[in-house]
Coordinates of C-alpha atoms and ligand atoms in Angstrom, one line a residue:
M1 CA 0.0 0.0 0.0
S2 CA 1.4 3.4 -0.9
Q3 CA 1.9 6.2 1.6
H4 CA -1.6 7.8 1.2
L5 CA -5.0 6.3 0.4
L6 CA -6.3 8.7 -2.3
T7 CA -7.8 6.4 -4.9
V8 CA -8.3 2.6 -5.1
D9 CA -6.0 2.8 -8.2
S10 CA -3.1 2.6 -5.7
L11 CA -4.3 -0.7 -4.4
S12 CA -3.2 -4.1 -5.7
R13 CA -5.2 -7.3 -5.2
E14 CA -2.6 -8.3 -2.6
S15 CA -2.9 -5.0 -0.6
V16 CA -6.7 -5.2 -0.6
D17 CA -6.5 -8.8 0.7
H18 CA -4.1 -7.6 3.3
L19 CA -6.5 -4.9 4.5
L20 CA -9.4 -7.4 4.6
R21 CA -7.3 -9.7 6.8
V22 CA -6.3 -6.9 9.1
A23 CA -9.9 -5.6 9.3
S24 CA -11.0 -9.0 10.5
R25 CA -8.3 -9.1 13.2
M26 CA -9.7 -5.7 14.3
E27 CA -13.2 -7.1 15.0
P28 CA -12.7 -7.9 18.7
I29 CA -11.7 -4.3 19.2
A30 CA -14.4 -2.9 17.0
Q31 CA -16.9 -5.0 18.9
R32 CA -15.6 -3.7 22.3
H33 CA -14.3 -7.0 23.6
Q34 CA -10.7 -5.8 23.6
V35 CA -8.7 -2.6 23.7
T36 CA -5.3 -1.6 22.3
R37 CA -3.1 1.4 22.6
V38 CA -0.9 0.9 19.5
L39 CA -1.5 4.4 18.3
E40 CA -1.0 6.0 21.7
G41 CA 0.4 9.5 21.2
A42 CA -0.6 9.8 17.6
V43 CA -3.0 12.6 16.5
L44 CA -5.5 12.4 13.6
G45 CA -6.6 15.5 11.8
N46 CA -10.1 15.1 10.4
L47 CA -10.8 17.8 7.9
F48 CA -14.4 17.6 6.5
F49 CA -15.4 20.4 4.1
E50 CA -18.6 18.6 3.1
A51 CA -21.4 17.0 5.1
S52 CA -20.7 13.7 6.7
T53 CA -21.9 11.5 9.5
R54 CA -20.4 8.0 8.9
T55 CA -17.1 8.7 7.4
R56 CA -16.1 11.5 9.9
V57 CA -17.4 9.8 13.0
S58 CA -16.2 6.3 12.1
F59 CA -12.7 7.4 11.1
N60 CA -12.6 9.3 14.4
A61 CA -13.8 6.3 16.4
A62 CA -11.4 3.9 14.6
F63 CA -8.4 6.1 15.5
C64 CA -9.5 6.4 19.1
R65 CA -10.0 2.7 19.4
L66 CA -6.4 2.2 18.3
G67 CA -5.4 4.5 21.2
G68 CA -4.9 7.8 19.2
S69 CA -6.5 11.2 19.6
V70 CA -8.4 13.2 17.0
C71 CA -8.7 16.9 16.1
D72 CA -11.8 17.6 14.0
T73 CA -12.6 20.5 11.6
T74 CA -15.9 20.6 9.9
G75 CA -17.1 23.0 7.2
F76 CA -15.2 25.8 5.4
T77 CA -16.7 28.4 7.8
F78 CA -14.6 27.2 10.8
S79 CA -11.4 26.7 8.8
S80 CA -9.0 29.4 7.6
M81 CA -9.8 28.4 4.0
A82 CA -12.8 30.7 4.6
K83 CA -10.1 33.5 4.7
G84 CA -8.6 32.3 1.4
E85 CA -5.9 29.9 2.7
S86 CA -4.8 27.5 0.0
L87 CA -4.8 23.7 0.1
Y88 CA -1.0 23.8 0.0
D89 CA -0.6 26.1 3.0
T90 CA -3.3 24.2 4.9
S91 CA -1.5 20.9 4.3
R92 CA 1.9 22.2 5.4
V93 CA 0.3 23.6 8.6
M94 CA -1.7 20.4 9.4
S95 CA 1.4 18.3 8.9
G96 CA 3.1 20.0 11.8
Y97 CA 0.1 19.1 14.1
C98 CA -1.0 15.6 13.0
D99 CA 0.3 12.2 12.2
A100 CA -2.5 11.2 9.8
I101 CA -5.1 13.3 8.0
V102 CA -8.6 12.3 6.6
M103 CA -10.0 14.9 4.3
R104 CA -13.4 15.3 2.5
H105 CA -13.7 18.2 0.0
P106 CA -16.3 19.1 -2.7
D107 CA -13.7 19.3 -5.5
Q108 CA -12.5 16.2 -7.4
G109 CA -8.7 16.0 -7.1
S110 CA -8.5 18.4 -4.1
V111 CA -7.5 15.7 -1.6
A112 CA -4.6 14.6 -3.9
E113 CA -3.5 18.2 -4.2
F114 CA -3.5 18.5 -0.4
A115 CA -1.6 15.2 0.0
A116 CA 1.1 16.4 -2.5
A117 CA 2.2 19.0 0.1
T118 CA 2.7 16.6 3.0
N119 CA 4.6 13.5 4.1
V120 CA 1.9 12.6 6.6
P121 CA -0.5 9.8 5.4
V122 CA -3.6 11.3 3.9
I123 CA -6.9 9.4 3.3
N124 CA -9.4 10.6 0.8
G125 CA -12.8 10.7 2.7
G126 CA -14.5 11.7 -0.6
D127 CA -13.4 14.3 -3.2
G128 CA -16.5 15.6 -5.0
P129 CA -17.7 13.1 -7.6
G130 CA -14.3 11.5 -7.7
E131 CA -13.6 8.7 -5.2
H132 CA -14.3 7.4 -1.7
P133 CA -11.8 4.6 -1.4
S134 CA -12.3 3.7 2.3
Q135 CA -16.1 3.3 1.6
A136 CA -15.3 0.9 -1.2
L137 CA -13.0 -1.1 1.0
L138 CA -15.6 -1.4 3.7
D139 CA -18.2 -2.3 1.1
L140 CA -15.9 -5.1 -0.2
Y141 CA -15.3 -6.2 3.4
T142 CA -19.1 -6.4 3.8
I143 CA -19.6 -8.4 0.7
D144 CA -16.9 -10.8 1.8
K145 CA -18.4 -11.3 5.2
E146 CA -21.9 -11.6 3.9
F147 CA -20.8 -14.1 1.3
Q148 CA -19.0 -16.2 3.9
R149 CA -22.2 -16.3 6.0
L150 CA -24.2 -17.3 2.9
G151 CA -21.6 -19.8 1.7
K152 CA -21.1 -17.9 -1.5
S153 CA -18.0 -17.0 -3.4
L154 CA -17.2 -13.6 -5.0
S155 CA -15.9 -15.3 -8.1
G156 CA -18.6 -15.1 -10.8
A157 CA -21.0 -13.2 -8.5
H158 CA -23.7 -11.0 -10.0
I159 CA -23.7 -7.5 -8.6
L160 CA -26.1 -4.7 -9.4
L161 CA -25.1 -1.1 -9.0
T162 CA -28.0 1.3 -9.2
G163 CA -28.9 4.9 -8.6
D164 CA -26.7 7.9 -9.4
L165 CA -23.7 6.2 -11.0
K166 CA -22.4 9.4 -12.5
Y167 CA -21.8 11.5 -9.4
G168 CA -21.8 8.7 -6.8
R169 CA -18.2 8.5 -5.8
T170 CA -18.6 5.3 -3.8
V171 CA -19.6 3.3 -6.9
H172 CA -16.6 4.7 -8.8
S173 CA -14.2 3.3 -6.2
L174 CA -16.2 0.1 -5.7
I175 CA -16.4 -0.9 -9.4
K176 CA -12.6 -0.5 -9.7
L177 CA -12.0 -2.4 -6.5
L178 CA -14.3 -5.3 -7.6
S179 CA -12.5 -5.4 -10.9
L180 CA -9.3 -6.7 -9.1
Y181 CA -11.2 -9.9 -8.4
D182 CA -12.1 -12.9 -10.6
P183 CA -14.5 -12.2 -13.4
L184 CA -17.9 -10.8 -12.2
R185 CA -21.1 -10.0 -13.8
I186 CA -22.0 -6.4 -13.1
T187 CA -25.3 -4.8 -14.0
L188 CA -25.7 -1.1 -14.1
V189 CA -29.1 0.6 -13.8
S190 CA -29.3 4.4 -13.6
P191 CA -31.7 7.2 -14.6
P192 CA -30.9 8.8 -18.0
G193 CA -28.0 11.2 -17.6
L194 CA -26.7 9.6 -14.5
E195 CA -24.9 6.7 -16.0
M196 CA -21.5 5.3 -14.9
P197 CA -18.6 7.1 -16.7
S198 CA -17.6 5.2 -19.8
T199 CA -13.9 5.3 -18.8
L200 CA -14.8 3.1 -15.8
I201 CA -16.9 0.8 -17.8
D202 CA -14.0 0.4 -20.4
L203 CA -11.5 -0.2 -17.6
V204 CA -13.6 -2.9 -15.9
T205 CA -14.5 -4.6 -19.2
S206 CA -10.8 -4.7 -20.2
R207 CA -10.1 -6.6 -17.0
G208 CA -12.4 -9.4 -18.2
H209 CA -15.7 -8.6 -16.4
R210 CA -19.1 -8.7 -18.0
I211 CA -21.0 -5.4 -17.8
E212 CA -24.6 -5.0 -18.8
Q213 CA -26.6 -1.7 -18.7
R214 CA -30.3 -1.8 -18.2
D215 CA -32.8 1.1 -18.1
S216 CA -34.9 0.0 -15.1
L217 CA -35.2 -2.5 -12.3
G218 CA -38.3 -4.0 -14.0
S219 CA -36.6 -7.2 -15.3
D220 CA -35.5 -10.6 -13.8
F221 CA -32.7 -10.4 -11.2
S222 CA -33.3 -13.8 -9.7
D223 CA -29.6 -14.7 -9.9
L224 CA -28.5 -11.5 -8.2
D225 CA -26.1 -11.7 -5.3
V226 CA -25.8 -8.0 -4.3
V227 CA -27.9 -4.9 -5.1
Y228 CA -25.9 -1.8 -4.2
T229 CA -28.1 1.2 -4.5
T230 CA -27.1 4.9 -4.2
R231 CA -28.6 8.3 -3.4
I232 CA -29.1 10.8 -6.2
Q233 CA -26.3 13.3 -5.6
K234 CA -28.4 16.5 -6.2
E235 CA -25.8 18.6 -4.6
R236 CA -23.5 17.9 -7.6
F237 CA -26.1 18.8 -10.2
T238 CA -25.6 21.8 -12.5
D239 CA -28.5 24.4 -12.4
E240 CA -29.7 23.1 -15.7
M241 CA -29.9 19.5 -14.4
N242 CA -31.6 20.7 -11.2
E243 CA -34.3 22.3 -13.4
S244 CA -34.9 19.3 -15.6
F245 CA -34.6 16.5 -13.0
Q246 CA -38.1 15.6 -11.9
G247 CA -37.0 13.2 -9.1
L248 CA -36.2 9.5 -9.2
S249 CA -39.1 7.4 -10.6
D250 CA -40.3 4.2 -9.0
D251 CA -38.5 2.3 -11.8
F252 CA -35.3 2.8 -9.9
M253 CA -36.5 2.2 -6.3
V254 CA -35.2 -0.7 -4.4
N255 CA -38.0 -1.9 -2.1
R256 CA -39.6 -5.1 -0.8
D257 CA -41.6 -5.6 -3.9
F258 CA -38.4 -5.6 -6.0
L259 CA -36.5 -7.9 -3.6
D260 CA -39.4 -10.4 -3.2
N261 CA -40.5 -10.5 -6.8
R262 CA -37.4 -9.9 -8.9
C263 CA -34.5 -11.1 -6.7
S264 CA -33.9 -14.1 -4.4
Q265 CA -33.9 -15.0 -0.7
S266 CA -30.1 -14.7 -0.7
T267 CA -29.8 -11.3 -2.5
I268 CA -28.2 -8.8 -0.1
V269 CA -29.0 -5.1 -0.2
M270 CA -26.3 -2.5 0.3
H271 CA -26.2 1.3 0.2
P272 CA -23.4 3.6 1.3
L273 CA -25.9 5.8 3.1
P274 CA -27.3 8.3 3.9
R275 CA -30.6 7.3 2.3
D276 CA -32.7 10.3 1.3
S277 CA -35.9 9.9 3.3
R278 CA -37.5 13.1 1.9
P279 CA -40.8 12.7 0.1
G280 CA -40.4 11.9 -3.6
A281 CA -36.7 10.9 -3.2
N282 CA -37.5 7.3 -3.9
D283 CA -34.3 6.2 -2.3
L284 CA -33.9 2.7 -0.7
N285 CA -37.3 2.0 0.8
V286 CA -37.8 1.7 4.6
D287 CA -40.2 -1.2 3.9
L288 CA -37.1 -3.4 3.9
N289 CA -36.2 -2.4 7.5
G290 CA -35.9 -5.6 9.6
D291 CA -35.5 -7.8 6.5
P292 CA -32.3 -9.9 7.0
R293 CA -31.2 -9.3 3.4
L294 CA -30.9 -5.6 4.2
A295 CA -27.1 -5.3 5.1
I296 CA -26.9 -1.5 5.4
F297 CA -26.3 -1.3 9.1
R298 CA -23.9 -4.3 9.1
Q299 CA -22.2 -2.3 6.4
T300 CA -21.9 0.8 8.5
D301 CA -20.6 -1.2 11.5
N302 CA -17.9 -2.7 9.2
G303 CA -16.6 0.8 8.6
I304 CA -14.9 0.7 12.0
P305 CA -12.7 -2.5 11.6
M306 CA -11.9 -1.5 8.0
R307 CA -10.9 2.1 8.9
M308 CA -8.8 0.7 11.8
A309 CA -7.1 -1.6 9.3
I310 CA -6.4 1.4 7.0
F311 CA -4.8 3.4 9.9
A312 CA -2.8 0.4 11.2
T313 CA -1.4 -0.4 7.8
L314 CA -0.6 3.2 6.9
L315 CA 1.0 3.9 10.3
K316 CA 2.7 0.4 10.2
V317 CA 1.4 -1.1 13.4
D318 CA -0.6 -3.8 11.6
D319 CA 2.0 -6.5 12.8
V320 CA 1.8 -5.6 16.5
I321 CA -1.9 -5.3 17.2
E322 CA -2.2 -8.8 18.9
K323 CA 0.8 -8.0 21.2
D324 CA -1.0 -5.0 22.7
L325 CA -4.5 -6.4 23.4
R326 CA -6.3 -6.2 26.8
S327 CA -9.9 -6.9 27.8
V328 CA -12.3 -4.0 28.2
R329 CA -13.0 -2.9 31.7
W330 CA -16.2 -0.9 31.2
F331 CA -19.8 -2.2 30.7
V332 CA -20.5 -3.4 27.1
P333 CA -24.0 -4.5 26.2
S334 CA -24.1 -8.1 25.0
Q335 CA -25.0 -6.8 21.6
T336 CA -23.4 -3.5 20.5
G337 CA -24.1 -1.5 17.4
T338 CA -27.2 -2.1 15.4
L339 CA -29.8 -4.6 16.7
D340 CA -30.9 -6.2 13.4
R341 CA -27.6 -7.9 12.6
Ligands
LIG401 N1 -22.0 9.2 1.9 C1 -21.6 8.8 0.6 C2 -20.6 9.8 0.0 O1 -20.3 10.8 0.7 C3 -22.7 8.6 -0.3 C4 -23.7 9.7 -0.4 O2 -23.5 10.8 0.2 O3 -24.7 9.5 -1.1 O4 -20.2 9.7 -1.1
LIG402 N1 -21.1 6.7 3.4 C1 -20.7 8.0 3.8 O1 -19.7 8.4 3.3 O2 -21.5 8.6 4.7 P1 -21.3 10.1 5.2 O3 -21.5 11.0 4.0 O4 -22.4 10.2 6.3 O5 -19.9 10.2 5.7

């Protein structure tokens, strides 16, 4: 793994497999059975210039669970970028304060520009419509865990990516990560104008995967292993698109009817979240809440061990975790995290 995690392009199949293995060794810590102090004394700078709940808080919690401390900055308003400070200067300053930096920014390429000015490991927490590599890694970790539970193999699996595939950065990272594995069948379904960029389709096809594009969810998906649905990224629309976009039609909505009548009992449902619950958004339907095929909260829980694995690998303590483990001393409910595991 290279010094930073800016794009999944820097990951080989070997380095991804390593991260999956380290994440699984982090599970006892993530599930609050054990504690470690391997990152004692280290400081994380969390710089979020776009809205976030999961990425910001789970990177923060992951660093703390490894024994480090976190300094958080949210929004341009409370950063000196609001006074015109450049990414270069901000990066040089932050490098003097922190041992690792996670950054989310609305402009594609901005996190890489920031990283070029520092020797401190930088993780891209989402750069505009570009990439979200740690999300893709936790998504892959989730698929791997779910497939182990279901006795399935990733090789030859059928994966549906749906929703906003143009601006959804999580699917940009995920499709490239999946393409490192044995040939898959990937189906893409998106509203007109929000299709997956053709450069990504060409890349994945050139690696031997079969990609099919359909214009709705109205056909047979009975051999589907994973449906990964995404929110319409309206915040990235141009004014013209905002005027013409009438909202997501039912043809693209993942709900109980779709899962019961088009998919199978072993199709799992994923979403990077947040799901847009506003009227007319037609995002992933709440009628699937409580259905065991809905993996979205297992997916969010998996963000902690995967982000711990990313820090441990970048800061080179992935070999010493087991030497430093102790049992927790505080009260931990018998089931932590989400209840519908
Ligand atoms: N939370 C994810 C992201 O920041 C997906 C989304 O916002 O829809 O990319
Ligand atoms: N999945 C994800 O990135 O969520 P947030 O936008 O809440 O961080």
